[in-house]
Tab-separated table of C-alpha atoms in Angstrom:
chain	number	residue	atom	x	y	z
J	76	UNK	CA	0.000	0.000	0.000
J	77	UNK	CA	2.689	2.440	0.972
J	78	UNK	CA	4.618	1.465	-2.151
J	79	UNK	CA	1.691	2.412	-4.379
J	80	UNK	CA	1.320	5.746	-2.621
J	81	UNK	CA	5.000	6.473	-3.083
J	82	UNK	CA	4.854	5.635	-6.762
J	83	UNK	CA	1.772	7.888	-7.170
J	84	UNK	CA	3.434	10.803	-5.411
J	85	UNK	CA	6.570	10.339	-7.480
J	86	UNK	CA	4.509	10.374	-10.666
J	87	UNK	CA	2.688	13.532	-9.614
J	88	UNK	CA	5.967	15.258	-8.801
J	89	UNK	CA	7.386	14.319	-12.165
J	90	UNK	CA	4.230	15.616	-13.888
J	91	UNK	CA	4.408	18.887	-11.932
J	92	UNK	CA	8.073	19.356	-12.748
J	93	UNK	CA	7.367	18.577	-16.394
J	94	UNK	CA	4.533	21.107	-16.496
J	95	UNK	CA	6.692	23.723	-14.738
J	96	UNK	CA	9.496	23.101	-17.188
J	97	UNK	CA	7.064	23.424	-20.100
J	98	UNK	CA	5.753	26.741	-18.756
J	99	UNK	CA	9.304	27.978	-18.261
J	100	UNK	CA	10.212	27.102	-21.838
J	101	UNK	CA	7.045	28.791	-23.106
J	102	UNK	CA	7.782	31.965	-21.136
J	103	UNK	CA	11.345	32.001	-22.434
J	104	UNK	CA	10.100	31.509	-25.995
J	105	UNK	CA	7.592	34.358	-25.711
J	106	UNK	CA	10.059	36.674	-23.975
J	107	UNK	CA	12.714	35.875	-26.571
J	108	UNK	CA	10.207	36.687	-29.360
J	109	UNK	CA	9.272	39.976	-27.646
J	110	UNK	CA	12.929	40.844	-27.119
J	111	UNK	CA	13.653	40.221	-30.789
J	112	UNK	CA	10.605	42.340	-31.682
J	113	UNK	CA	11.904	45.229	-29.539
J	114	UNK	CA	15.343	44.969	-31.181
J	115	UNK	CA	13.689	45.089	-34.604
J	116	UNK	CA	11.656	48.100	-33.473
J	117	UNK	CA	14.860	49.902	-32.509
J	118	UNK	CA	16.053	49.335	-36.069
J	119	UNK	CA	12.789	50.707	-37.478
J	120	UNK	CA	10.925	47.470	-38.172
J	121	UNK	CA	7.639	47.424	-36.308
J	122	UNK	CA	6.076	43.967	-36.473
J	123	UNK	CA	3.772	42.165	-34.061
J	124	UNK	CA	5.083	39.092	-32.184
J	125	UNK	CA	3.716	35.819	-33.480
J	126	UNK	CA	3.633	32.982	-30.899
J	127	UNK	CA	1.566	29.811	-30.600
J	128	UNK	CA	-1.548	30.062	-28.480
J	129	UNK	CA	-0.719	29.786	-24.783
J	130	UNK	CA	-3.304	29.328	-22.028
J	131	UNK	CA	-1.599	31.705	-19.543
J	132	UNK	CA	-3.765	34.866	-19.301
J	133	UNK	CA	-0.903	37.163	-18.232
J	134	UNK	CA	1.245	36.010	-21.132
J	135	UNK	CA	-1.604	36.476	-23.572
J	136	UNK	CA	-2.245	40.014	-22.310
J	137	UNK	CA	1.471	40.837	-22.442
J	138	UNK	CA	1.786	39.677	-26.046
J	139	UNK	CA	-1.447	41.460	-27.016
J	140	UNK	CA	-0.241	44.736	-25.435
J	141	UNK	CA	3.132	44.441	-27.172
J	142	UNK	CA	1.493	43.854	-30.557
J	143	UNK	CA	-0.938	46.753	-29.990
J	144	UNK	CA	2.007	49.028	-29.160
J	145	UNK	CA	3.826	47.956	-32.329
J	146	UNK	CA	0.683	48.537	-34.400
J	147	UNK	CA	0.116	51.996	-32.888
J	148	UNK	CA	3.746	52.987	-33.379
J	149	UNK	CA	3.643	51.731	-36.960
J	150	UNK	CA	0.524	53.824	-37.678
J	151	UNK	CA	2.032	56.881	-35.968
J	152	UNK	CA	5.294	56.601	-37.868
J	153	UNK	CA	3.384	56.181	-41.135
J	154	UNK	CA	1.462	59.393	-40.419
J	155	UNK	CA	4.711	61.150	-39.484
J	156	UNK	CA	6.297	60.044	-42.741
J	157	UNK	CA	3.265	61.289	-44.663
J	158	UNK	CA	3.408	64.630	-42.844
J	159	UNK	CA	7.131	64.862	-43.446
J	160	UNK	CA	6.579	64.145	-47.118
J	161	UNK	CA	3.910	66.834	-47.310
J	162	UNK	CA	6.174	69.317	-45.499
J	163	UNK	CA	8.993	68.582	-47.940
J	164	UNK	CA	6.637	68.963	-50.903
J	165	UNK	CA	5.302	72.239	-49.499
J	166	UNK	CA	8.828	73.492	-48.864
J	167	UNK	CA	9.861	72.586	-52.406
J	168	UNK	CA	6.750	74.277	-53.774
J	169	UNK	CA	7.407	77.446	-51.763
J	170	UNK	CA	11.032	77.479	-52.855
J	171	UNK	CA	9.938	77.072	-56.479
J	172	UNK	CA	7.514	79.973	-56.047
J	173	UNK	CA	10.224	82.129	-54.473
J	174	UNK	CA	12.644	81.281	-57.259
J	175	UNK	CA	10.068	82.090	-59.938
J	176	UNK	CA	9.124	85.503	-58.533
J	177	UNK	CA	10.252	88.303	-60.857
J	178	UNK	CA	11.134	90.560	-57.930
J	179	UNK	CA	13.183	90.379	-54.759
J	180	UNK	CA	11.434	89.053	-51.648
J	181	UNK	CA	12.590	88.987	-48.026
J	182	UNK	CA	10.900	88.101	-44.753
J	183	UNK	CA	11.799	89.902	-41.548
J	184	UNK	CA	11.155	89.114	-37.904
J	185	UNK	CA	9.942	91.437	-35.164
J	186	UNK	CA	13.391	93.022	-34.943
J	187	UNK	CA	13.396	93.755	-38.707
J	188	UNK	CA	16.110	91.183	-39.360
J	189	UNK	CA	15.907	89.128	-42.528
J	190	UNK	CA	15.245	85.419	-42.006
J	191	UNK	CA	14.131	84.402	-45.505
J	192	UNK	CA	15.067	85.552	-48.988
J	193	UNK	CA	14.891	84.460	-52.598
J	194	UNK	CA	17.563	84.390	-55.281
J	195	UNK	CA	16.460	87.727	-56.751
J	196	UNK	CA	17.045	89.445	-53.399
J	197	UNK	CA	20.518	87.964	-53.135
J	198	UNK	CA	21.305	89.111	-56.677
J	199	UNK	CA	19.879	92.579	-56.053
J	200	UNK	CA	21.885	93.275	-52.911
J	201	UNK	CA	24.956	91.352	-54.016
J	202	UNK	CA	25.008	89.252	-50.843
J	203	UNK	CA	25.055	85.513	-50.355
J	204	UNK	CA	22.239	83.673	-48.635
J	205	UNK	CA	24.154	83.300	-45.373
J	206	UNK	CA	25.296	86.937	-45.215
J	207	UNK	CA	21.917	88.371	-46.201
J	208	UNK	CA	20.136	86.562	-43.383
J	209	UNK	CA	20.383	88.510	-40.147
J	210	UNK	CA	20.802	91.870	-41.897
J	211	UNK	CA	18.624	94.739	-40.673
J	212	UNK	CA	16.126	95.844	-43.303
J	213	UNK	CA	16.833	99.558	-42.837
J	214	UNK	CA	20.570	98.977	-43.153
J	215	UNK	CA	19.969	97.093	-46.382
J	216	UNK	CA	17.662	99.692	-47.984
J	217	UNK	CA	19.494	102.954	-48.655
J	218	UNK	CA	16.304	105.022	-48.865
J	219	UNK	CA	15.803	108.766	-48.891
J	220	UNK	CA	14.435	110.279	-45.685
J	221	UNK	CA	10.852	110.530	-46.945
J	222	UNK	CA	10.719	106.843	-47.949
J	223	UNK	CA	12.431	105.785	-44.702
J	224	UNK	CA	9.808	107.673	-42.713
J	225	UNK	CA	6.981	105.978	-44.591
J	226	UNK	CA	8.582	102.573	-43.987
J	227	UNK	CA	9.150	103.339	-40.296
J	228	UNK	CA	5.506	104.346	-39.833
J	229	UNK	CA	4.360	101.219	-41.669
J	230	UNK	CA	6.231	98.958	-39.235
J	231	UNK	CA	5.243	101.068	-36.240
J	232	UNK	CA	1.514	100.904	-36.978
J	233	UNK	CA	1.567	97.601	-38.922
J	234	UNK	CA	0.267	99.429	-41.977
J	235	UNK	CA	0.633	97.567	-45.309
J	236	UNK	CA	2.310	99.295	-48.243
J	237	UNK	CA	1.129	98.702	-51.805
J	238	UNK	CA	3.261	99.613	-54.841
J	239	UNK	CA	5.184	102.432	-53.189
J	240	UNK	CA	7.770	103.740	-55.638
J	241	UNK	CA	11.270	103.913	-54.188
J	242	UNK	CA	14.625	104.804	-55.659
J	243	UNK	CA	17.595	102.541	-54.943
J	244	UNK	CA	21.154	102.709	-56.181
J	245	UNK	CA	22.125	99.313	-57.551
J	246	UNK	CA	25.624	98.846	-58.938
J	247	UNK	CA	26.117	102.594	-59.013
J	248	UNK	CA	22.938	103.073	-61.055
J	249	UNK	CA	19.731	104.678	-59.806
J	250	UNK	CA	16.761	102.385	-60.432
J	251	UNK	CA	13.073	102.568	-59.555
J	252	UNK	CA	11.348	99.805	-57.588
J	253	UNK	CA	7.779	99.105	-56.454
J	254	UNK	CA	7.775	98.286	-52.736
J	255	UNK	CA	5.077	96.098	-51.159
J	256	UNK	CA	4.845	95.278	-47.458
J	257	UNK	CA	2.447	92.948	-45.639
J	258	UNK	CA	2.379	91.611	-42.072
J	259	UNK	CA	1.624	88.223	-40.528
J	260	UNK	CA	1.479	86.681	-37.061
J	261	UNK	CA	3.744	83.810	-36.096
J	262	UNK	CA	2.694	80.811	-33.972
J	263	UNK	CA	3.427	83.005	-30.982
J	264	UNK	CA	0.721	85.642	-31.395
J	265	UNK	CA	2.907	88.213	-29.650
J	266	UNK	CA	5.428	88.075	-32.495
J	267	UNK	CA	4.820	89.776	-35.828
J	268	UNK	CA	6.698	89.171	-39.056
J	269	UNK	CA	6.567	90.927	-42.393
J	270	UNK	CA	7.064	90.096	-46.052
J	271	UNK	CA	8.790	92.741	-48.169
J	272	UNK	CA	8.831	92.486	-51.954
J	273	UNK	CA	10.452	94.912	-54.369
J	274	UNK	CA	10.029	94.778	-58.130
J	275	UNK	CA	12.293	96.619	-60.549
J	276	UNK	CA	10.049	98.990	-62.534
J	277	UNK	CA	12.772	101.108	-64.118
J	278	UNK	CA	11.896	100.005	-67.646
J	279	UNK	CA	8.218	100.595	-66.933
J	280	UNK	CA	9.033	104.105	-65.670
J	281	UNK	CA	11.046	104.865	-68.805
J	282	UNK	CA	8.196	103.537	-70.965
J	283	UNK	CA	5.693	105.587	-68.984
J	284	UNK	CA	7.772	108.728	-69.465
J	285	UNK	CA	7.960	107.950	-73.177
J	286	UNK	CA	4.180	107.528	-73.387
J	287	UNK	CA	3.659	110.776	-71.496
J	288	UNK	CA	5.957	112.551	-73.923
J	289	UNK	CA	4.193	111.064	-76.947
J	290	UNK	CA	0.794	111.997	-75.543
J	291	UNK	CA	1.955	115.520	-74.883
J	292	UNK	CA	3.333	115.768	-78.413
J	293	UNK	CA	0.000	114.533	-79.763
J	294	UNK	CA	-1.821	117.160	-77.724
J	295	UNK	CA	0.647	119.791	-78.918
J	296	UNK	CA	-0.063	118.744	-82.506
J	297	UNK	CA	-3.753	119.403	-81.995
J	298	UNK	CA	-2.999	122.685	-80.242
J	299	UNK	CA	-0.598	123.689	-83.018
J	300	UNK	CA	-3.396	123.257	-85.557
J	301	UNK	CA	-5.473	125.654	-83.500
J	302	UNK	CA	-2.536	128.058	-83.230
J	303	UNK	CA	-2.112	128.093	-87.005
J	304	UNK	CA	-5.811	128.842	-87.433
J	305	UNK	CA	-5.739	131.520	-84.738
J	306	UNK	CA	-2.655	133.212	-86.204
J	307	UNK	CA	-4.254	133.631	-89.601
J	308	UNK	CA	-6.389	136.590	-88.494
J	309	UNK	CA	-3.701	138.781	-86.846
J	310	UNK	CA	-1.164	137.901	-89.534
J	311	UNK	CA	-3.667	138.868	-92.225
J	312	UNK	CA	-4.236	142.194	-90.474
J	313	UNK	CA	-0.496	142.797	-90.203
J	314	UNK	CA	0.041	142.059	-93.891
J	315	UNK	CA	-2.921	144.226	-94.964
J	316	UNK	CA	-1.982	147.296	-92.945
J	317	UNK	CA	1.682	146.894	-93.855
J	318	UNK	CA	0.700	146.965	-97.536
J	319	UNK	CA	-1.368	150.119	-97.002
J	320	UNK	CA	1.598	151.844	-95.419
J	321	UNK	CA	3.897	150.579	-98.145
J	322	UNK	CA	1.623	152.016	-100.837
J	323	UNK	CA	2.152	155.458	-99.278
J	324	UNK	CA	-1.489	156.361	-99.981
J	325	UNK	CA	-2.279	157.266	-96.392
J	326	UNK	CA	-1.479	160.280	-94.290
J	327	UNK	CA	0.812	160.512	-91.310
J	328	UNK	CA	-2.003	160.112	-88.809
J	329	UNK	CA	-3.251	156.983	-90.557
J	330	UNK	CA	0.293	155.582	-90.714
J	331	UNK	CA	0.614	156.011	-86.956
J	332	UNK	CA	-2.779	154.313	-86.393
J	333	UNK	CA	-1.927	151.472	-88.752
J	334	UNK	CA	1.420	151.050	-87.024
J	335	UNK	CA	-0.333	150.714	-83.670
J	336	UNK	CA	-2.672	148.100	-85.132
J	337	UNK	CA	0.279	146.169	-86.572
J	338	UNK	CA	2.053	146.328	-83.193
J	339	UNK	CA	-1.079	145.128	-81.373
J	340	UNK	CA	-1.629	142.255	-83.798
J	341	UNK	CA	2.062	141.256	-83.542
J	342	UNK	CA	1.815	141.123	-79.749
J	343	UNK	CA	-1.317	139.037	-80.147
J	344	UNK	CA	0.611	136.557	-82.298
J	345	UNK	CA	3.445	136.503	-79.770
J	346	UNK	CA	1.002	135.800	-76.944
J	347	UNK	CA	-0.580	132.903	-78.817
J	348	UNK	CA	2.808	131.372	-79.584
J	349	UNK	CA	4.007	131.976	-76.014
J	350	UNK	CA	0.992	130.139	-74.597
J	351	UNK	CA	1.853	127.109	-76.694
J	352	UNK	CA	5.547	127.292	-75.749
J	353	UNK	CA	4.708	127.591	-72.044
J	354	UNK	CA	2.635	124.459	-72.310
J	355	UNK	CA	5.405	122.638	-74.185
J	356	UNK	CA	8.084	123.648	-71.682
J	357	UNK	CA	6.332	122.307	-68.624
J	358	UNK	CA	8.391	119.565	-66.985
J	359	UNK	CA	6.027	116.633	-66.432
J	360	UNK	CA	8.605	114.672	-64.444
J	361	UNK	CA	9.145	117.094	-61.590
J	362	UNK	CA	6.782	116.567	-58.656
J	363	UNK	CA	5.949	119.721	-56.735
J	364	UNK	CA	3.212	121.518	-54.862
J	365	UNK	CA	1.214	123.530	-57.380
J	366	UNK	CA	-1.882	125.696	-57.062
J	367	UNK	CA	-4.660	123.976	-58.969
J	368	UNK	CA	-6.484	127.118	-60.141
J	369	UNK	CA	-3.301	128.492	-61.695
J	370	UNK	CA	-2.582	125.293	-63.629
J	371	UNK	CA	-6.159	124.975	-64.859
J	372	UNK	CA	-6.326	128.653	-65.906
J	373	UNK	CA	-3.105	128.356	-67.930
J	374	UNK	CA	-4.455	125.336	-69.796
J	375	UNK	CA	-7.868	126.919	-70.362
J	376	UNK	CA	-6.267	130.105	-71.736
J	377	UNK	CA	-4.132	128.030	-74.104
J	378	UNK	CA	-7.167	126.041	-75.248
J	379	UNK	CA	-9.226	129.205	-75.780
J	380	UNK	CA	-6.638	130.717	-78.114
J	381	UNK	CA	-5.674	127.463	-79.838
J	382	UNK	CA	-8.846	125.406	-80.169
J	383	UNK	CA	-11.808	127.280	-78.724
J	384	UNK	CA	-11.846	129.976	-81.384
J	385	UNK	CA	-10.990	127.537	-84.146
J	386	UNK	CA	-14.080	125.440	-83.430
J	387	UNK	CA	-16.091	128.501	-82.302
J	388	UNK	CA	-16.761	126.947	-78.905
J	389	UNK	CA	-17.240	129.163	-75.841
J	390	UNK	CA	-14.766	127.945	-73.195
J	391	UNK	CA	-15.060	129.529	-69.725
J	392	UNK	CA	-13.315	129.015	-66.407
J	393	UNK	CA	-14.873	129.290	-62.940
J	394	UNK	CA	-12.024	129.322	-60.346
J	395	UNK	CA	-12.472	127.990	-56.849
J	396	UNK	CA	-10.683	128.546	-53.520
J	397	UNK	CA	-6.914	128.195	-53.357
J	398	UNK	CA	-6.214	124.469	-53.607
J	399	UNK	CA	-2.597	123.243	-53.474
J	400	UNK	CA	-2.047	119.741	-54.854
J	401	UNK	CA	1.081	117.599	-55.018
J	402	UNK	CA	1.532	117.044	-58.746
J	403	UNK	CA	3.602	118.207	-61.664
J	404	UNK	CA	1.955	120.834	-63.894
J	405	UNK	CA	3.068	118.887	-66.966
J	406	UNK	CA	1.133	115.786	-65.921
J	407	UNK	CA	-1.978	117.818	-65.119
J	408	UNK	CA	-1.627	119.545	-68.502
J	409	UNK	CA	-1.902	116.209	-70.310
J	410	UNK	CA	-5.031	115.276	-68.352
J	411	UNK	CA	-6.746	118.656	-68.678
J	412	UNK	CA	-5.935	119.080	-72.378
J	413	UNK	CA	-7.388	115.626	-73.091
J	414	UNK	CA	-10.610	116.445	-71.230
J	415	UNK	CA	-10.963	119.882	-72.815
J	416	UNK	CA	-10.184	118.790	-76.369
J	417	UNK	CA	-12.697	115.936	-76.070
J	418	UNK	CA	-15.321	118.391	-74.809
J	419	UNK	CA	-14.614	120.930	-77.572
J	420	UNK	CA	-14.682	118.314	-80.319
J	421	UNK	CA	-17.922	116.858	-78.923
J	422	UNK	CA	-19.706	120.225	-78.922
J	423	UNK	CA	-18.258	121.684	-82.135
J	424	UNK	CA	-20.911	122.269	-84.764
J	425	UNK	CA	-23.754	122.193	-82.243
J	426	UNK	CA	-26.064	124.981	-81.200
J	427	UNK	CA	-24.397	127.515	-78.882
J	428	UNK	CA	-21.524	125.131	-78.043
J	429	UNK	CA	-19.904	125.767	-74.706
J	430	UNK	CA	-17.504	124.159	-72.253
J	431	UNK	CA	-17.359	125.176	-68.586
J	432	UNK	CA	-14.345	124.320	-66.405
J	433	UNK	CA	-14.620	124.831	-62.653
J	434	UNK	CA	-12.470	124.135	-59.589
J	435	UNK	CA	-13.954	123.277	-56.198
J	436	UNK	CA	-13.334	121.357	-52.989
J	437	UNK	CA	-14.844	117.912	-52.556
J	438	UNK	CA	-15.235	115.874	-49.398
J	439	UNK	CA	-13.026	118.148	-47.317
J	440	UNK	CA	-9.771	116.432	-48.353
J	441	UNK	CA	-9.985	116.553	-52.142
J	442	UNK	CA	-9.790	119.105	-54.908
J	443	UNK	CA	-11.984	118.654	-57.970
J	444	UNK	CA	-11.814	119.951	-61.529
J	445	UNK	CA	-15.163	119.660	-63.312
J	446	UNK	CA	-15.369	119.811	-67.124
J	447	UNK	CA	-18.906	120.183	-68.463
J	448	UNK	CA	-20.118	120.572	-72.043
J	449	UNK	CA	-23.489	120.800	-73.789
J	450	UNK	CA	-22.653	118.236	-76.445
J	451	UNK	CA	-24.412	114.905	-77.101
J	452	UNK	CA	-23.070	113.419	-73.856
J	453	UNK	CA	-21.855	109.905	-73.091
J	454	UNK	CA	-24.205	106.930	-72.950
J	455	UNK	CA	-24.373	105.491	-69.400
J	456	UNK	CA	-23.230	102.060	-70.598
J	457	UNK	CA	-20.066	103.644	-72.075
J	458	UNK	CA	-19.053	105.701	-69.026
J	459	UNK	CA	-16.778	102.934	-67.725
J	460	UNK	CA	-15.494	101.701	-71.057
J	461	UNK	CA	-14.212	105.088	-72.242
J	462	UNK	CA	-11.256	104.752	-69.887
J	463	UNK	CA	-10.208	101.423	-71.434
J	464	UNK	CA	-7.122	101.584	-73.673
J	465	UNK	CA	-7.901	101.905	-77.414
J	466	UNK	CA	-11.621	102.411	-76.811
J	467	UNK	CA	-12.963	105.472	-78.644
J	468	UNK	CA	-16.328	106.755	-79.829
J	469	UNK	CA	-14.727	108.975	-82.474
J	470	UNK	CA	-14.577	108.176	-86.154
J	471	UNK	CA	-11.744	106.024	-87.475
J	472	UNK	CA	-8.582	108.097	-87.754
J	473	UNK	CA	-9.777	110.821	-85.379
J	474	UNK	CA	-8.921	109.193	-82.085
J	475	UNK	CA	-6.428	106.665	-80.712
J	476	UNK	CA	-8.441	105.666	-77.651
J	477	UNK	CA	-5.415	106.296	-75.421
J	478	UNK	CA	-6.034	109.839	-74.184
J	479	UNK	CA	-8.440	109.057	-71.339
J	480	UNK	CA	-6.661	105.793	-70.472
J	481	UNK	CA	-3.339	107.603	-70.052
J	482	UNK	CA	-5.044	110.444	-68.179
J	483	UNK	CA	-6.635	107.965	-65.774
J	484	UNK	CA	-3.252	106.310	-65.231
J	485	UNK	CA	-1.601	109.654	-64.470
J	486	UNK	CA	-4.307	110.738	-62.040
J	487	UNK	CA	-4.397	107.360	-60.282
J	488	UNK	CA	-0.646	107.626	-59.734
J	489	UNK	CA	-1.240	111.009	-58.105
J	490	UNK	CA	-3.780	109.446	-55.734
J	491	UNK	CA	-6.865	110.764	-57.531
J	492	UNK	CA	-9.404	109.635	-60.111
J	493	UNK	CA	-11.372	110.661	-63.194
J	494	UNK	CA	-15.057	109.805	-63.421
J	495	UNK	CA	-17.703	110.311	-66.060
J	496	UNK	CA	-20.938	111.496	-64.439
J	497	UNK	CA	-23.519	109.227	-66.054
J	498	UNK	CA	-26.364	111.074	-64.301
J	499	UNK	CA	-25.517	114.448	-65.877
J	500	UNK	CA	-28.173	115.699	-68.286
J	501	UNK	CA	-27.698	117.997	-71.263
J	502	UNK	CA	-24.183	116.979	-72.239
J	503	UNK	CA	-21.162	115.351	-70.612
J	504	UNK	CA	-19.505	115.986	-67.269
J	505	UNK	CA	-16.101	114.677	-66.215
J	506	UNK	CA	-14.884	115.090	-62.635
J	507	UNK	CA	-11.152	115.011	-61.930
J	508	UNK	CA	-10.350	114.615	-58.213
J	509	UNK	CA	-6.976	115.039	-56.535
J	510	UNK	CA	-6.039	114.922	-52.836
J	511	UNK	CA	-5.025	118.159	-51.186
J	512	UNK	CA	-1.280	118.487	-50.761
J	513	UNK	CA	-1.751	118.672	-46.955
J	514	UNK	CA	-3.794	115.471	-46.865
J	515	UNK	CA	-1.176	113.573	-48.933
J	516	UNK	CA	1.569	114.739	-46.579
J	517	UNK	CA	-0.420	113.720	-43.504
J	518	UNK	CA	-1.160	110.285	-44.998
J	519	UNK	CA	2.496	109.717	-45.776
J	520	UNK	CA	3.463	110.622	-42.210
J	521	UNK	CA	0.807	108.565	-40.494
J	522	UNK	CA	-1.038	111.696	-39.328
């Protein structure tokens, strides 16, 4: 009996030891698989551990948690790679955009130091990428005091700048640039950055000056035709009275009277020619403060002698209060002559043709020149189109369609506008508006 019990106990002990040994081997196998999985994960390979089914709950949970971790890490890394790929693509796209920009572009931080630039900026300033970064914007831009003040106010009040013309000396040559400035907030909302772009417009400026000159020459051609017509009368009088004196058929008193008439008619010719020369000599490039009434009166007087009498159109001027504007008389001449010639040609041949030019204030901060005529007027649907280049309502060969387009461009550059009053009855009315010189100065100085 005791022998059987001993054999049974021995068998149970062997079975227990066998089971314990089996469990130990299983644990070692699972732990070895997990260890190898962790080593693979360190090398970048995230794979779940594959082991045969084991009844131990703790071991099952451990393997399941390990595989879940590997799966989560694999998904996270895949998303990170996708994000990294998108960031690289976006960076390459932005760099391609920067490289393709026709002008120089720099970004500055809150301390006005450059932290981003494109190739055009490096070429413009003659500095490498590494040297350009960290430069102060104001040290880089050698601006005149007026432009520096505008730029300082823009950064002080975070005021954008759009197409501000500046003059920079590049390679010893003075060139014109269009400056644009815009602001943005960084991730830290307390920090502000700015993007500064400058585009070389020197060729455009030269072309613009050329167009202005051509337009002025065209206007002078029309005025010259009026001058020739206007000179015919006094020259005819001079020739006639000179012939009477030459025939010696008049007395001394008549000779003296005829001589006075000849002198008067000669001065009249000189005045007509002088008006045309004064118009031609105006420098349209020089910006200055000019009194609007004076400029308008000079142009109206020239038009009266050159074109008004030729077409038998009554041209009158109604001056307003003293209104200084920041503009060059030559540029205003081109605009005013275009408006007046259009008005005269539109009314010529009509009944009691007349053109009225007046100067007045408008809106407290603007000066206005109003040109009214009693011609056929402008159809409301054409009021906007007449400022388009090459659009004209005149007969073929009598208009280029550029006069009003160039005039609008000039006035817009001066900060004003030209509008056709579509509601005006009994003819056409054009309103030219310009900012007062004081208001332009206060705007430029942030006042």
